[in-house]
mmCIF file of C-alpha atoms in Angstrom:
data_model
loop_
_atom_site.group_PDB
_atom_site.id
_atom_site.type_symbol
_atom_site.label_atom_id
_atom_site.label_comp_id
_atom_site.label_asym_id
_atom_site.label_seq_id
_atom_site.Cartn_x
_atom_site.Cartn_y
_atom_site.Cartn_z
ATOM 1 C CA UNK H 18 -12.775 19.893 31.985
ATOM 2 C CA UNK H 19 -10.793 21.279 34.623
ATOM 3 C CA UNK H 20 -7.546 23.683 33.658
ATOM 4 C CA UNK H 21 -5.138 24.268 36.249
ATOM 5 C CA UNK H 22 -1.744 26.497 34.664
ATOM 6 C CA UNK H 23 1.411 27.019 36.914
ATOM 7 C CA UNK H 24 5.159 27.874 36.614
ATOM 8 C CA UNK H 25 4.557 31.967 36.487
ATOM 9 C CA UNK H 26 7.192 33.932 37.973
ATOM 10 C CA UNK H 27 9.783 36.932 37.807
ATOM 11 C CA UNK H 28 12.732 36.592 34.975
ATOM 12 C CA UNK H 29 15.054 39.052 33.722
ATOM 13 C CA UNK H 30 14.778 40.213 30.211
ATOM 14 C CA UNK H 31 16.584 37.391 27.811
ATOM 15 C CA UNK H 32 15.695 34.449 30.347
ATOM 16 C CA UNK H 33 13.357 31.408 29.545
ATOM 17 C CA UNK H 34 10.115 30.249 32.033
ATOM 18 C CA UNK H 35 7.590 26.869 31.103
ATOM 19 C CA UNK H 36 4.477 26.976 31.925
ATOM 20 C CA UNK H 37 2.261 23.999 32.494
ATOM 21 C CA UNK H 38 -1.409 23.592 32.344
ATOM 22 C CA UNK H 39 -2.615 20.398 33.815
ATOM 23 C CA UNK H 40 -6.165 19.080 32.271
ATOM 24 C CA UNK H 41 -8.976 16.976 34.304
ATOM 25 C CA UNK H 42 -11.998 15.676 33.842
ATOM 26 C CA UNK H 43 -13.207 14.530 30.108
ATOM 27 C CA UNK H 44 -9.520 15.288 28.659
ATOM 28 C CA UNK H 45 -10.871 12.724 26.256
ATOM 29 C CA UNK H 46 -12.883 15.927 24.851
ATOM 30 C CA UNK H 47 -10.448 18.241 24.163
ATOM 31 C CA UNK H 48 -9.421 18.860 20.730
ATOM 32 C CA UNK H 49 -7.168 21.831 20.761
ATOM 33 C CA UNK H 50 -5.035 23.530 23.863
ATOM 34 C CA UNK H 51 -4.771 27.171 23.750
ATOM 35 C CA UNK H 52 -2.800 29.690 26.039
ATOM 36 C CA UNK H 53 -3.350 33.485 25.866
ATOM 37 C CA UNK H 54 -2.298 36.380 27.296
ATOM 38 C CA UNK H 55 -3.539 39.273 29.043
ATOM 39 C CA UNK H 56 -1.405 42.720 30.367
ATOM 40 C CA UNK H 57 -2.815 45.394 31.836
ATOM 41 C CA UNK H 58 -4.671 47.400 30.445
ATOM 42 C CA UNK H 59 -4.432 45.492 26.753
ATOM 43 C CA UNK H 60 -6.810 43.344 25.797
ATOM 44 C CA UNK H 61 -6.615 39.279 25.331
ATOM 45 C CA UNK H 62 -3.692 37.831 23.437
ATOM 46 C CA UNK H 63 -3.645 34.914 21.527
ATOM 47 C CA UNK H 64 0.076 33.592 21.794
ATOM 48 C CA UNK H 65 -0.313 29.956 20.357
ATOM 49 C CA UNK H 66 -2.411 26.335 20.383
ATOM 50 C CA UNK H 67 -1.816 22.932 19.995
ATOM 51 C CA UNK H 68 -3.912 20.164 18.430
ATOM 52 C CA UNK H 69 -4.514 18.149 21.201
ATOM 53 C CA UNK H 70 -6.645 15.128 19.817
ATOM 54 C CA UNK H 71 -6.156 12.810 16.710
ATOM 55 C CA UNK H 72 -9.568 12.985 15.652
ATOM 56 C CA UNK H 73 -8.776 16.670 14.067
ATOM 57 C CA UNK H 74 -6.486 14.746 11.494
ATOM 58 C CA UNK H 75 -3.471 17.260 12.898
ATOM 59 C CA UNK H 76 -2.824 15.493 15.583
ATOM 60 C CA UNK H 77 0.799 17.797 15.837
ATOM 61 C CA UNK H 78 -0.213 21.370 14.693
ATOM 62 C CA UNK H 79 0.919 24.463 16.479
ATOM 63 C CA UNK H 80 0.405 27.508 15.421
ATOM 64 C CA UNK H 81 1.776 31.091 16.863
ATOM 65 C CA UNK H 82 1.030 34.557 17.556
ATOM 66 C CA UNK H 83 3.212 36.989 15.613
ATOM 67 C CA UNK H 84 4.938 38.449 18.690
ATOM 68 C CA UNK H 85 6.004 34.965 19.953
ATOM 69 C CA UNK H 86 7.096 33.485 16.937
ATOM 70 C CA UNK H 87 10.463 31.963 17.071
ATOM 71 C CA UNK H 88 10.631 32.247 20.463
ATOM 72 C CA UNK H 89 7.768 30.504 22.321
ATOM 73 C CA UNK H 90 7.146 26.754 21.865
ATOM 74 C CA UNK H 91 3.710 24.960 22.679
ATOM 75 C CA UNK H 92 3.327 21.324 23.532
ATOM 76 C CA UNK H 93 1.262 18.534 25.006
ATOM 77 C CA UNK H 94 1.678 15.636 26.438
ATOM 78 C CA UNK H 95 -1.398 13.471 26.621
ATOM 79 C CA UNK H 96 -0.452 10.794 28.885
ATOM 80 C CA UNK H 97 0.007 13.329 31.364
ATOM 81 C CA UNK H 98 -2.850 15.231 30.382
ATOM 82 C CA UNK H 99 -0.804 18.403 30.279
ATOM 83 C CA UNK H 100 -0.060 21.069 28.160
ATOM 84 C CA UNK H 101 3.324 23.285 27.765
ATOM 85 C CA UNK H 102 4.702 26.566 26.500
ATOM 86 C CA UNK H 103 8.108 26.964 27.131
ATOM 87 C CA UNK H 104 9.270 30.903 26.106
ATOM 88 C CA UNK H 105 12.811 31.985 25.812
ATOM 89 C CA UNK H 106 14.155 35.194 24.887
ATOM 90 C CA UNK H 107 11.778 36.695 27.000
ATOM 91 C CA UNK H 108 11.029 40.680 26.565
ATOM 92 C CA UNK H 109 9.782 42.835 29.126
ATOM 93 C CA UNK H 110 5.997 43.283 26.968
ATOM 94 C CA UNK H 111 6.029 39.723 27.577
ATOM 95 C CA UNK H 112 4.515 40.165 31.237
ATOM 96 C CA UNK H 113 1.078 39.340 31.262
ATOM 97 C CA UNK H 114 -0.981 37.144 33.250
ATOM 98 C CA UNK H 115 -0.952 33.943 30.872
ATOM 99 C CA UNK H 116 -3.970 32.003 30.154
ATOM 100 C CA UNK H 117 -4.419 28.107 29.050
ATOM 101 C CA UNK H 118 -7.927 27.226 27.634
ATOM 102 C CA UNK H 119 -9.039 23.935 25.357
ATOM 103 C CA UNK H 120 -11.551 23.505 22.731
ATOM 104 C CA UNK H 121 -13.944 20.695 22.821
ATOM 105 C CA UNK H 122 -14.855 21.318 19.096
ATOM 106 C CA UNK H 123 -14.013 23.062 16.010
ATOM 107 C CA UNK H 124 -16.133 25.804 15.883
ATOM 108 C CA UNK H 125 -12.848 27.876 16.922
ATOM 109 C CA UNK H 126 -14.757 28.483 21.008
ATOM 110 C CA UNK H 127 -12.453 27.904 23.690
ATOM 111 C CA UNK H 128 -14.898 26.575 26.691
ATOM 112 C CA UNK H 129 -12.493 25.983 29.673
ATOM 113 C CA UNK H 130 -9.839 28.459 30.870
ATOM 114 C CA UNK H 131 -7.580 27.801 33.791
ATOM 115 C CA UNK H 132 -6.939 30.244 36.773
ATOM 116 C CA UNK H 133 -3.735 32.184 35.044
ATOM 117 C CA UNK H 134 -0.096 32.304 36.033
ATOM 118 C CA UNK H 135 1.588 35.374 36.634
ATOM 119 C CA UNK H 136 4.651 36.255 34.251
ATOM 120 C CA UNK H 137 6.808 39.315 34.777
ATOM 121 C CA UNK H 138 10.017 39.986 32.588
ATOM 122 C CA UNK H 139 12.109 42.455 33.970
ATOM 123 C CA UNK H 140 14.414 44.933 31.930
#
């Protein structure tokens, strides 16, 4: 499986950005869609994941980090093999370099990570 994430960029503090993260290759395989986070100097966020497959019996479940909550949404669509996470109200410790990874089973590992989009919030 090949990740590719995009839509990065610079926003001002209370603005929105979506990022995308196109999947290739056996997308049939995937079972959940993940994005993280990373700022520097911190270590890896998790910020949220979507149940990509039916076979997991959740075909629609999100779930959220606590510092996104409310104001990040996650979604897929799978006839376009492409994940989303659209974030509004962003803060300034939003910037990070943003991260979208999918699990091929439920032993909680995410195997493939894309490149990484830039995000920067300004104040």
């Amino acid at each position: 499986v090949q990740l590719q994430a995009s839509g990065g960029g610079l926003v001002q503090a209370g603005g929105s950005l979506r990022l995308s993260c196109a999947a290739s290759g056996r997308t049939g395989s995937i079972l959940y869609m993940g994005w993280f986070r990373q700022a520097p100097g911190k270590e890896r966020e998790f910020v949220a994941r979507v149940t990509w497959s039916a076979r997991t019996g959740s075909r629609d479940s999100t779930y959220y980090g606590d510092s996104v909550k409310g104001r990040f949404t996650i979604s897929r669509d799978n006839a376009k093999n492409t994940g989303y996470l659209q974030m509004n109200s962003l803060k300034p410790e939003d910037t990070a370099i943003y991260y979208c990874a999918v699990q091929r089973s439920a032993s909680g590992l995410y195997e493939y990570w894309g490149q990484g989009t830039l995000v920067t919030v300004s104040s």
